Amino acid sequence: MSRPSPGTPATPEPAAAPGPGAVHDVIAVGCGPFNLGLAALASTVDGLDLVVLEETAELHWHRGMMFDEASMQVNFLADLVTLVAPTHSLSFLAYLHDRDRLYPFTVRENFFPSRVEYEDYLRWAAARLPSVRFSHRVIAVRRDPASGLFTAEVERADGARLRLAARHLVVGTGTAPHLPDALATLPADRLLHTADFLHRGEDVDAASHVTVVGSGQSGAEVVIDLLERNLAGGPAVSWLSRTPSFAPLDYTKLVLEMTTPEYMHYFHGLPEATRDRLLAEQWQLYKGVSTDTLAAVHELLYRRQLRHGLRPVELRPGITVLTAGPAGGAGGTVLRCRHRDTGRTFDHRTDLVVAATGYRARTPGFLAALDPLIRRDAAGRPVVRADHSVDLDLHAGAGSATGGGRLFLAGTELHSHGASAPNLDIGAIRNAAILNAVTGREVYRLPKATAFTAFGPPPATDTAPVDGRHHGG
Ligand SMILES: Cc1cc2nc3c(=O)[nH]c(=O)nc-3n(C[C@H](O)[C@H](O)[C@H](O)COP(=O)(O)OP(=O)(O)OC[C@H]3O[C@@H](n4cnc5c(N)ncnc54)[C@H](O)[C@@H]3O)c2cc1C
Protein backbone atom coordinates (compact mmCIF):
# COMPACT_ATOMS: atom_id res chain seq x y z
CA MET A 1 0.00 0.00 0.00
CA SER A 2 1.38 3.44 -0.91
CA ARG A 3 1.52 5.94 1.92
CA PRO A 4 -0.97 8.84 1.64
CA SER A 5 0.78 12.20 1.47
CA PRO A 6 0.38 14.44 4.53
CA GLY A 7 -3.05 16.06 4.54
CA THR A 8 -4.55 13.47 2.19
CA PRO A 9 -7.24 11.48 3.98
CA ALA A 10 -6.26 7.82 4.04
CA THR A 11 -8.65 5.67 1.99
CA PRO A 12 -9.05 2.40 3.85
CA GLU A 13 -8.27 -0.62 1.73
CA PRO A 14 -11.27 -2.82 1.07
CA ALA A 15 -11.51 -5.63 3.61
CA ALA A 16 -9.56 -8.64 2.46
CA ALA A 17 -11.68 -11.79 2.56
CA PRO A 18 -10.32 -14.58 4.76
CA GLY A 19 -8.21 -16.93 2.68
CA PRO A 20 -8.57 -20.68 2.72
CA GLY A 21 -7.63 -22.14 6.07
CA ALA A 22 -7.82 -18.74 7.73
CA VAL A 23 -10.58 -19.78 10.08
CA HIS A 24 -9.57 -19.37 13.70
CA ASP A 25 -11.14 -21.39 16.47
CA VAL A 26 -11.75 -18.26 18.52
CA ILE A 27 -11.66 -14.51 17.95
CA ALA A 28 -11.58 -12.59 21.22
CA VAL A 29 -12.39 -8.89 20.93
CA GLY A 30 -10.68 -6.53 23.40
CA CYS A 31 -7.50 -7.12 25.37
CA GLY A 32 -8.31 -6.22 28.95
CA PRO A 33 -7.43 -8.65 31.74
CA PHE A 34 -10.21 -11.05 30.78
CA ASN A 35 -9.31 -11.77 27.17
CA LEU A 36 -5.61 -11.52 27.96
CA GLY A 37 -6.19 -14.28 30.51
CA LEU A 38 -8.05 -16.25 27.84
CA ALA A 39 -5.05 -15.93 25.53
CA ALA A 40 -2.73 -17.00 28.35
CA LEU A 41 -4.74 -20.13 29.15
CA ALA A 42 -5.25 -20.91 25.44
CA SER A 43 -1.51 -20.66 24.78
CA THR A 44 -0.92 -24.04 26.39
CA VAL A 45 -3.85 -25.86 24.75
CA ASP A 46 -2.50 -27.91 21.83
CA GLY A 47 -4.06 -27.19 18.47
CA LEU A 48 -6.26 -24.33 19.61
CA ASP A 49 -6.06 -21.30 17.33
CA LEU A 50 -7.14 -18.16 19.17
CA VAL A 51 -6.55 -14.54 18.24
CA VAL A 52 -7.17 -11.48 20.44
CA LEU A 53 -7.92 -8.17 18.69
CA GLU A 54 -7.31 -4.95 20.62
CA GLU A 55 -7.91 -1.48 19.23
CA THR A 56 -5.25 0.37 21.24
CA ALA A 57 -1.58 0.26 20.25
CA GLU A 58 -0.53 -1.23 23.58
CA LEU A 59 -2.10 -2.52 26.77
CA HIS A 60 -3.46 0.16 29.13
CA TRP A 61 -5.43 -0.60 32.26
CA HIS A 62 -7.58 2.21 33.74
CA ARG A 63 -4.87 4.85 33.26
CA GLY A 64 -7.25 7.65 34.26
CA MET A 65 -7.35 6.12 37.76
CA MET A 66 -3.73 5.00 38.02
CA PHE A 67 -2.87 6.63 41.35
CA ASP A 68 0.62 5.69 42.52
CA GLU A 69 -0.60 4.28 45.82
CA ALA A 70 -3.78 2.55 44.56
CA SER A 71 -3.91 -1.11 45.47
CA MET A 72 -5.63 -4.02 43.80
CA GLN A 73 -8.78 -5.25 45.48
CA VAL A 74 -7.94 -8.86 44.74
CA ASN A 75 -4.77 -10.60 45.82
CA PHE A 76 -2.03 -11.81 43.49
CA LEU A 77 -3.52 -15.30 43.18
CA ALA A 78 -6.35 -13.75 41.16
CA ASP A 79 -3.96 -13.20 38.27
CA LEU A 80 -4.57 -14.29 34.67
CA VAL A 81 -4.15 -18.01 35.27
CA THR A 82 -3.38 -19.21 38.80
CA LEU A 83 -6.86 -20.08 40.07
CA VAL A 84 -7.17 -22.78 37.39
CA ALA A 85 -3.52 -23.36 36.39
CA PRO A 86 -1.19 -22.62 39.32
CA THR A 87 1.93 -23.79 37.50
CA HIS A 88 1.31 -21.71 34.37
CA SER A 89 4.29 -19.74 33.04
CA LEU A 90 2.24 -16.50 32.89
CA SER A 91 1.32 -16.35 36.58
CA PHE A 92 1.98 -13.27 38.69
CA LEU A 93 4.67 -15.21 40.58
CA ALA A 94 6.35 -16.12 37.28
CA TYR A 95 6.32 -12.41 36.40
CA LEU A 96 7.92 -11.48 39.73
CA HIS A 97 10.49 -14.22 39.28
CA ASP A 98 11.26 -13.11 35.73
CA ARG A 99 11.72 -9.50 36.94
CA ASP A 100 13.79 -10.70 39.93
CA ARG A 101 11.32 -9.16 42.37
CA LEU A 102 10.07 -12.31 44.07
CA TYR A 103 12.19 -11.87 47.17
CA PRO A 104 11.14 -8.26 47.88
CA PHE A 105 7.53 -9.39 47.30
CA THR A 106 7.77 -12.07 49.97
CA VAL A 107 9.46 -9.72 52.45
CA ARG A 108 6.73 -7.16 51.78
CA GLU A 109 4.14 -9.64 53.10
CA ASN A 110 1.32 -7.86 51.31
CA PHE A 111 -0.64 -10.06 48.95
CA PHE A 112 -2.22 -7.10 47.16
CA PRO A 113 -0.16 -5.72 44.27
CA SER A 114 -0.44 -2.05 43.47
CA ARG A 115 -2.47 -1.15 40.39
CA VAL A 116 0.70 0.10 38.70
CA GLU A 117 2.32 -3.27 39.32
CA TYR A 118 -0.72 -5.19 38.06
CA GLU A 119 -0.71 -3.24 34.79
CA ASP A 120 3.01 -3.92 34.40
CA TYR A 121 2.25 -7.64 34.90
CA LEU A 122 -0.47 -7.51 32.22
CA ARG A 123 1.93 -5.84 29.77
CA TRP A 124 4.60 -8.44 30.56
CA ALA A 125 2.11 -11.23 29.82
CA ALA A 126 0.83 -9.57 26.63
CA ALA A 127 4.39 -9.31 25.32
CA ARG A 128 4.68 -13.11 25.63
CA LEU A 129 1.49 -13.90 23.75
CA PRO A 130 1.80 -13.79 19.95
CA SER A 131 -1.96 -14.32 19.67
CA VAL A 132 -2.59 -10.74 20.86
CA ARG A 133 -2.80 -8.20 18.03
CA PHE A 134 -2.79 -4.56 19.07
CA SER A 135 -4.01 -1.68 16.83
CA HIS A 136 -6.80 -3.92 15.51
CA ARG A 137 -10.26 -2.43 16.01
CA VAL A 138 -13.25 -4.65 15.36
CA ILE A 139 -15.91 -2.61 13.58
CA ALA A 140 -18.49 -5.26 12.64
CA VAL A 141 -19.20 -8.91 13.29
CA ARG A 142 -21.50 -11.02 11.16
CA ARG A 143 -22.46 -14.65 11.19
CA ASP A 144 -22.70 -16.72 8.04
CA PRO A 145 -25.90 -18.78 8.41
CA ALA A 146 -24.62 -21.49 6.05
CA SER A 147 -21.27 -22.20 7.72
CA GLY A 148 -22.14 -20.88 11.19
CA LEU A 149 -18.83 -18.99 11.21
CA PHE A 150 -18.40 -15.53 12.68
CA THR A 151 -16.68 -12.95 10.49
CA ALA A 152 -15.04 -9.93 12.08
CA GLU A 153 -14.35 -6.85 10.04
CA VAL A 154 -11.26 -5.22 11.45
CA GLU A 155 -9.68 -1.81 10.97
CA ARG A 156 -5.95 -1.64 11.61
CA ALA A 157 -4.28 1.53 12.88
CA ASP A 158 -2.57 1.95 9.49
CA GLY A 159 -5.99 2.16 7.82
CA ALA A 160 -5.93 -1.34 6.34
CA ARG A 161 -9.07 -3.42 6.65
CA LEU A 162 -9.09 -7.16 7.18
CA ARG A 163 -11.73 -9.79 7.56
CA LEU A 164 -11.10 -12.62 10.01
CA ALA A 165 -13.27 -15.68 10.48
CA ALA A 166 -13.71 -17.90 13.53
CA ARG A 167 -15.94 -20.59 14.91
CA HIS A 168 -16.42 -18.81 18.24
CA LEU A 169 -16.39 -15.20 19.39
CA VAL A 170 -15.56 -13.86 22.86
CA VAL A 171 -16.54 -10.25 23.58
CA GLY A 172 -14.32 -8.75 26.29
CA THR A 173 -14.63 -5.06 25.55
CA GLY A 174 -15.34 -4.06 29.14
CA THR A 175 -17.96 -1.75 30.56
CA ALA A 176 -18.59 1.91 29.69
CA PRO A 177 -18.36 4.91 32.05
CA HIS A 178 -21.91 5.84 33.11
CA LEU A 179 -23.23 9.41 33.40
CA PRO A 180 -26.66 9.84 35.02
CA ASP A 181 -29.17 12.06 33.20
CA ALA A 182 -28.92 14.69 35.93
CA LEU A 183 -25.25 15.35 35.06
CA ALA A 184 -25.11 14.43 31.38
CA THR A 185 -26.23 17.89 30.21
CA LEU A 186 -23.20 19.67 31.70
CA PRO A 187 -20.67 21.02 29.19
CA ALA A 188 -17.54 18.88 28.81
CA ASP A 189 -15.28 21.50 30.41
CA ARG A 190 -17.35 21.41 33.65
CA LEU A 191 -17.69 17.65 33.91
CA LEU A 192 -15.47 14.62 33.91
CA HIS A 193 -15.95 10.94 34.74
CA THR A 194 -13.58 9.29 37.19
CA ALA A 195 -12.35 7.14 34.25
CA ASP A 196 -10.65 10.32 32.93
CA PHE A 197 -9.63 11.87 36.23
CA LEU A 198 -5.84 11.76 35.82
CA HIS A 199 -6.11 12.83 32.18
CA ARG A 200 -7.87 16.01 33.31
CA GLY A 201 -5.37 17.13 35.97
CA GLU A 202 -5.06 20.63 34.47
CA ASP A 203 -8.83 21.21 34.70
CA VAL A 204 -8.76 20.05 38.32
CA ASP A 205 -5.90 22.41 39.19
CA ALA A 206 -7.60 25.32 37.42
CA ALA A 207 -10.83 24.91 39.43
CA SER A 208 -11.48 26.68 42.76
CA HIS A 209 -14.04 24.10 43.82
CA VAL A 210 -14.37 20.46 42.71
CA THR A 211 -17.43 18.35 43.55
CA VAL A 212 -17.36 14.56 43.48
CA VAL A 213 -20.78 12.95 42.99
CA GLY A 214 -20.93 9.29 44.02
CA SER A 215 -19.36 7.28 46.81
CA GLY A 216 -18.00 4.06 45.35
CA GLN A 217 -14.33 3.06 45.40
CA SER A 218 -13.43 5.33 42.47
CA GLY A 219 -15.16 8.33 44.07
CA ALA A 220 -13.29 7.78 47.32
CA GLU A 221 -9.92 7.47 45.55
CA VAL A 222 -10.58 10.73 43.70
CA VAL A 223 -11.53 12.40 47.00
CA ILE A 224 -8.19 11.27 48.48
CA ASP A 225 -6.35 12.85 45.56
CA LEU A 226 -8.40 16.06 45.93
CA LEU A 227 -7.80 16.20 49.69
CA GLU A 228 -4.06 15.91 49.05
CA ARG A 229 -4.29 18.73 46.50
CA ASN A 230 -6.35 20.75 49.00
CA LEU A 231 -3.65 20.31 51.67
CA ALA A 232 -1.17 21.66 49.13
CA GLY A 233 -3.33 24.78 48.57
CA GLY A 234 -5.58 23.25 45.88
CA PRO A 235 -9.32 23.58 45.25
CA ALA A 236 -12.19 23.30 47.73
CA VAL A 237 -13.71 19.82 47.78
CA SER A 238 -17.30 18.60 48.11
CA TRP A 239 -18.19 14.92 48.21
CA LEU A 240 -21.90 14.25 47.64
CA SER A 241 -23.40 10.79 47.87
CA ARG A 242 -26.92 9.57 47.31
CA THR A 243 -26.41 6.70 49.77
CA PRO A 244 -27.27 7.46 53.40
CA SER A 245 -23.65 6.89 54.47
CA PHE A 246 -20.16 6.55 52.97
CA ALA A 247 -20.55 2.80 53.19
CA PRO A 248 -17.80 0.17 53.14
CA LEU A 249 -17.51 -2.71 50.71
CA ASP A 250 -18.35 -5.86 52.62
CA TYR A 251 -15.26 -8.03 52.25
CA THR A 252 -15.83 -10.12 55.36
CA LYS A 253 -15.01 -13.79 54.93
CA LEU A 254 -18.39 -15.47 54.58
CA VAL A 255 -19.81 -12.63 52.50
CA LEU A 256 -16.82 -13.00 50.17
CA GLU A 257 -18.00 -16.55 49.53
CA MET A 258 -20.74 -14.90 47.47
CA THR A 259 -18.07 -14.00 44.92
CA THR A 260 -17.00 -17.64 44.43
CA PRO A 261 -17.68 -19.82 41.37
CA GLU A 262 -19.97 -21.89 43.58
CA TYR A 263 -22.21 -18.91 44.30
CA MET A 264 -22.05 -17.85 40.66
CA HIS A 265 -23.35 -21.26 39.65
CA TYR A 266 -26.15 -21.08 42.24
CA PHE A 267 -27.07 -17.53 41.20
CA HIS A 268 -27.22 -18.49 37.52
CA GLY A 269 -29.81 -21.15 38.28
CA LEU A 270 -32.25 -18.72 39.96
CA PRO A 271 -35.22 -17.10 38.19
CA GLU A 272 -34.59 -13.69 36.59
CA ALA A 273 -36.68 -11.75 39.13
CA THR A 274 -34.82 -13.37 42.05
CA ARG A 275 -31.46 -12.59 40.47
CA ASP A 276 -32.43 -8.94 40.00
CA ARG A 277 -33.61 -8.69 43.61
CA LEU A 278 -30.39 -10.26 44.91
CA LEU A 279 -28.19 -7.97 42.83
CA ALA A 280 -29.93 -4.93 44.30
CA GLU A 281 -29.60 -6.35 47.83
CA GLN A 282 -25.93 -7.22 47.37
CA TRP A 283 -24.81 -3.66 46.55
CA GLN A 284 -22.13 -3.76 49.26
CA LEU A 285 -20.29 -6.43 47.26
CA TYR A 286 -19.52 -3.93 44.51
CA LYS A 287 -20.70 -0.41 45.35
CA GLY A 288 -19.02 0.60 48.59
CA VAL A 289 -15.51 1.76 49.49
CA SER A 290 -12.74 -0.41 50.90
CA THR A 291 -12.21 0.15 54.62
CA ASP A 292 -8.54 1.05 53.99
CA THR A 293 -9.57 3.78 51.57
CA LEU A 294 -12.16 5.14 54.02
CA ALA A 295 -9.47 5.20 56.70
CA ALA A 296 -7.17 7.12 54.36
CA VAL A 297 -9.90 9.71 53.73
CA HIS A 298 -10.39 10.13 57.47
CA GLU A 299 -6.66 10.44 58.07
CA LEU A 300 -6.38 13.28 55.54
CA LEU A 301 -9.37 15.04 57.12
CA TYR A 302 -7.75 14.63 60.53
CA ARG A 303 -4.49 16.15 59.29
CA ARG A 304 -6.39 19.09 57.79
CA GLN A 305 -7.62 20.10 61.24
CA LEU A 306 -4.13 21.32 62.14
CA ARG A 307 -3.84 23.44 59.02
CA HIS A 308 -5.24 26.92 58.49
CA GLY A 309 -6.13 28.91 55.42
CA LEU A 310 -7.05 25.92 53.28
CA ARG A 311 -10.08 26.00 51.00
CA PRO A 312 -13.12 24.28 52.57
CA VAL A 313 -13.97 20.58 52.38
CA GLU A 314 -17.43 19.06 52.87
CA LEU A 315 -18.69 15.47 52.92
CA ARG A 316 -22.44 15.13 52.52
CA PRO A 317 -24.21 11.76 52.21
CA GLY A 318 -27.93 11.36 51.52
CA ILE A 319 -27.92 13.89 48.64
CA THR A 320 -29.61 13.30 45.30
CA VAL A 321 -28.50 15.55 42.45
CA LEU A 322 -31.67 16.42 40.54
CA THR A 323 -30.37 18.65 37.73
CA ALA A 324 -27.17 20.41 36.74
CA GLY A 325 -26.53 23.51 34.68
CA PRO A 326 -24.42 26.62 34.32
CA ALA A 327 -24.57 29.11 37.19
CA GLY A 328 -25.51 32.64 36.19
CA GLY A 329 -23.25 35.64 36.78
CA ALA A 330 -19.81 34.63 38.00
CA GLY A 331 -19.80 31.40 36.00
CA GLY A 332 -19.37 27.88 37.33
CA THR A 333 -21.96 25.19 37.70
CA VAL A 334 -24.98 24.76 39.89
CA LEU A 335 -26.31 21.39 41.01
CA ARG A 336 -29.92 21.32 42.16
CA CYS A 337 -29.96 18.78 45.01
CA ARG A 338 -32.37 17.13 47.41
CA HIS A 339 -31.50 16.10 50.96
CA ARG A 340 -32.82 12.58 51.47
CA ASP A 341 -33.92 12.70 55.11
CA THR A 342 -35.51 16.17 55.21
CA GLY A 343 -36.68 16.42 51.59
CA ARG A 344 -35.19 19.93 51.42
CA THR A 345 -33.92 21.05 48.03
CA PHE A 346 -30.95 23.37 47.65
CA ASP A 347 -28.43 24.67 45.09
CA HIS A 348 -24.82 23.56 45.23
CA ARG A 349 -22.33 25.78 43.38
CA THR A 350 -19.05 24.43 42.07
CA ASP A 351 -16.57 24.78 39.19
CA LEU A 352 -15.99 21.20 38.16
CA VAL A 353 -18.04 18.05 38.71
CA VAL A 354 -16.42 14.62 38.91
CA ALA A 355 -19.00 11.93 38.16
CA ALA A 356 -18.06 8.93 40.28
CA THR A 357 -21.13 7.19 38.95
CA GLY A 358 -19.68 3.88 37.88
CA TYR A 359 -19.72 1.81 34.73
CA ARG A 360 -22.45 -0.06 32.85
CA ALA A 361 -22.50 -3.08 30.58
CA ARG A 362 -23.04 -2.09 26.96
CA THR A 363 -23.71 -4.04 23.79
CA PRO A 364 -20.88 -2.97 21.50
CA GLY A 365 -22.00 -1.46 18.19
CA PHE A 366 -20.00 -4.04 16.23
CA LEU A 367 -22.49 -6.70 17.36
CA ALA A 368 -25.46 -4.96 15.66
CA ALA A 369 -25.77 -7.57 12.88
CA LEU A 370 -26.02 -10.36 15.47
CA ASP A 371 -28.76 -8.61 17.39
CA PRO A 372 -31.68 -10.55 15.82
CA LEU A 373 -30.02 -13.83 16.88
CA ILE A 374 -29.58 -12.89 20.52
CA ARG A 375 -32.28 -14.19 22.85
CA ARG A 376 -33.15 -11.66 25.53
CA ASP A 377 -34.66 -11.81 29.02
CA ALA A 378 -37.71 -9.84 30.19
CA ALA A 379 -35.56 -6.76 30.74
CA GLY A 380 -34.01 -6.99 27.25
CA ARG A 381 -30.63 -8.31 28.39
CA PRO A 382 -28.92 -11.19 26.56
CA VAL A 383 -29.77 -14.62 27.96
CA VAL A 384 -26.40 -16.06 28.98
CA ARG A 385 -25.80 -19.76 29.62
CA ALA A 386 -23.80 -21.14 32.53
CA ASP A 387 -20.70 -21.42 30.30
CA HIS A 388 -20.99 -17.65 29.58
CA SER A 389 -22.21 -18.15 26.01
CA VAL A 390 -25.17 -16.15 24.77
CA ASP A 391 -28.33 -18.09 23.97
CA LEU A 392 -28.62 -17.65 20.21
CA ASP A 393 -31.81 -18.26 18.27
CA LEU A 394 -31.47 -21.78 16.85
CA HIS A 395 -34.20 -21.16 14.27
CA ALA A 396 -31.91 -18.53 12.80
CA GLY A 397 -29.37 -21.36 12.39
CA ALA A 398 -27.06 -20.07 15.09
CA GLY A 399 -25.60 -23.37 16.24
CA SER A 400 -26.42 -25.63 19.13
CA ALA A 401 -25.17 -26.05 22.66
CA THR A 402 -22.88 -28.84 21.54
CA GLY A 403 -22.11 -27.99 17.94
CA GLY A 404 -22.01 -24.63 16.11
CA GLY A 405 -20.26 -21.43 16.96
CA ARG A 406 -20.90 -19.66 20.21
CA LEU A 407 -20.77 -16.05 21.27
CA PHE A 408 -19.34 -15.58 24.76
CA LEU A 409 -19.54 -12.52 27.03
CA ALA A 410 -16.60 -11.89 29.33
CA GLY A 411 -17.34 -9.63 32.29
CA THR A 412 -20.65 -8.00 31.37
CA GLU A 413 -22.96 -10.86 32.39
CA LEU A 414 -23.77 -9.41 35.81
CA HIS A 415 -27.51 -9.99 35.34
CA SER A 416 -27.06 -13.72 34.70
CA HIS A 417 -23.96 -14.60 36.74
CA GLY A 418 -24.09 -12.13 39.62
CA ALA A 419 -22.03 -9.40 41.18
CA SER A 420 -18.71 -11.19 40.71
CA ALA A 421 -18.93 -11.34 36.89
CA PRO A 422 -16.73 -8.21 36.46
CA ASN A 423 -14.30 -9.29 39.23
CA LEU A 424 -10.79 -10.24 38.26
CA ASP A 425 -10.80 -13.32 40.50
CA ILE A 426 -13.49 -14.90 38.36
CA GLY A 427 -11.56 -14.29 35.11
CA ALA A 428 -9.49 -17.47 35.07
CA ILE A 429 -12.53 -19.58 36.01
CA ARG A 430 -14.68 -18.10 33.24
CA ASN A 431 -11.88 -18.43 30.70
CA ALA A 432 -11.36 -22.09 31.63
CA ALA A 433 -15.11 -22.67 31.19
CA ILE A 434 -14.97 -20.98 27.76
CA LEU A 435 -11.98 -23.05 26.64
CA ASN A 436 -13.64 -26.25 27.85
CA ALA A 437 -16.75 -25.30 25.87
CA VAL A 438 -14.97 -24.46 22.62
CA THR A 439 -12.71 -27.51 22.69
CA GLY A 440 -15.52 -29.83 23.84
CA ARG A 441 -13.26 -31.35 26.50
CA GLU A 442 -11.98 -30.52 29.96
CA VAL A 443 -8.73 -28.74 29.07
CA TYR A 444 -8.81 -27.03 32.47
CA ARG A 445 -10.34 -28.60 35.56
CA LEU A 446 -12.73 -26.21 37.25
CA PRO A 447 -12.67 -26.09 41.05
CA LYS A 448 -15.78 -27.66 42.56
CA ALA A 449 -15.52 -26.82 46.28
CA THR A 450 -15.05 -23.07 46.51
CA ALA A 451 -17.29 -22.07 49.47
CA PHE A 452 -18.16 -23.45 52.89
CA THR A 453 -21.60 -21.86 52.74
CA ALA A 454 -24.48 -23.84 51.24
CA PHE A 455 -26.50 -21.38 49.18
CA GLY A 456 -29.56 -23.46 48.22
CA PRO A 457 -32.02 -25.41 50.37
CA PRO A 458 -31.02 -28.90 51.56
CA PRO A 459 -31.85 -31.72 49.16
CA ALA A 460 -35.57 -32.60 49.16
CA THR A 461 -36.47 -35.55 51.42
CA ASP A 462 -39.74 -37.46 51.69
CA THR A 463 -40.23 -36.70 55.42
CA ALA A 464 -43.60 -35.27 56.38
CA PRO A 465 -43.81 -31.51 57.05
CA VAL A 466 -42.88 -30.58 60.62
CA ASP A 467 -45.97 -30.01 62.76
CA GLY A 468 -46.42 -28.21 66.08
CA ARG A 469 -45.75 -31.33 68.23
CA HIS A 470 -42.11 -31.52 67.13
CA HIS A 471 -41.25 -27.94 67.90
CA GLY A 472 -40.86 -28.06 71.67
CA GLY A 473 -38.45 -31.02 71.77
C1 LIG B 1 -10.21 1.86 38.34
C2 LIG B 1 -10.67 0.43 38.37
C3 LIG B 1 -10.02 -0.48 39.19
C4 LIG B 1 -10.46 -1.81 39.23
N1 LIG B 1 -9.82 -2.65 40.10
C5 LIG B 1 -10.30 -3.91 40.21
C6 LIG B 1 -9.70 -4.80 41.19
O1 LIG B 1 -8.77 -4.44 41.92
N2 LIG B 1 -10.22 -6.05 41.29
C7 LIG B 1 -11.27 -6.47 40.52
O2 LIG B 1 -11.72 -7.62 40.67
N3 LIG B 1 -11.83 -5.66 39.59
C8 LIG B 1 -11.37 -4.39 39.42
N4 LIG B 1 -11.97 -3.56 38.51
C9 LIG B 1 -13.09 -4.08 37.68
C10 LIG B 1 -12.67 -4.92 36.42
O3 LIG B 1 -12.03 -6.04 36.74
C11 LIG B 1 -11.86 -4.16 35.45
O4 LIG B 1 -12.65 -3.13 34.96
C12 LIG B 1 -11.29 -4.96 34.24
O5 LIG B 1 -10.47 -4.09 33.52
C13 LIG B 1 -12.30 -5.57 33.32
O6 LIG B 1 -11.57 -6.22 32.28
P1 LIG B 1 -12.08 -6.44 30.81
O7 LIG B 1 -11.08 -7.35 30.19
O8 LIG B 1 -13.50 -6.82 30.80
O9 LIG B 1 -12.15 -5.00 30.12
P2 LIG B 1 -11.23 -3.76 29.95
O10 LIG B 1 -10.08 -3.77 30.89
O11 LIG B 1 -12.15 -2.59 29.99
O12 LIG B 1 -10.65 -3.93 28.47
C14 LIG B 1 -11.47 -3.89 27.33
C15 LIG B 1 -10.61 -3.66 26.13
O13 LIG B 1 -11.39 -3.78 24.95
C16 LIG B 1 -10.88 -2.88 23.98
N5 LIG B 1 -11.89 -2.66 22.95
C17 LIG B 1 -13.10 -2.06 23.10
N6 LIG B 1 -13.77 -2.05 21.93
C18 LIG B 1 -12.96 -2.67 21.02
C19 LIG B 1 -13.10 -2.97 19.64
N7 LIG B 1 -14.20 -2.62 18.97
N8 LIG B 1 -12.10 -3.62 19.02
C20 LIG B 1 -10.98 -3.99 19.69
N9 LIG B 1 -10.79 -3.70 21.00
C21 LIG B 1 -11.78 -3.06 21.67
C22 LIG B 1 -10.54 -1.64 24.82
O14 LIG B 1 -9.61 -0.81 24.15
C23 LIG B 1 -9.97 -2.26 26.09
O15 LIG B 1 -8.57 -2.40 26.04
C24 LIG B 1 -11.56 -2.23 38.43
C25 LIG B 1 -12.21 -1.31 37.61
C26 LIG B 1 -11.79 0.01 37.59
C27 LIG B 1 -12.53 0.98 36.72
Coordinates of C-alpha atoms in Angstrom, one line a residue, residues 179 232 276:
L179 CA -23.2 9.4 33.4
A232 CA -1.2 21.7 49.1
D276 CA -32.4 -8.9 40.0

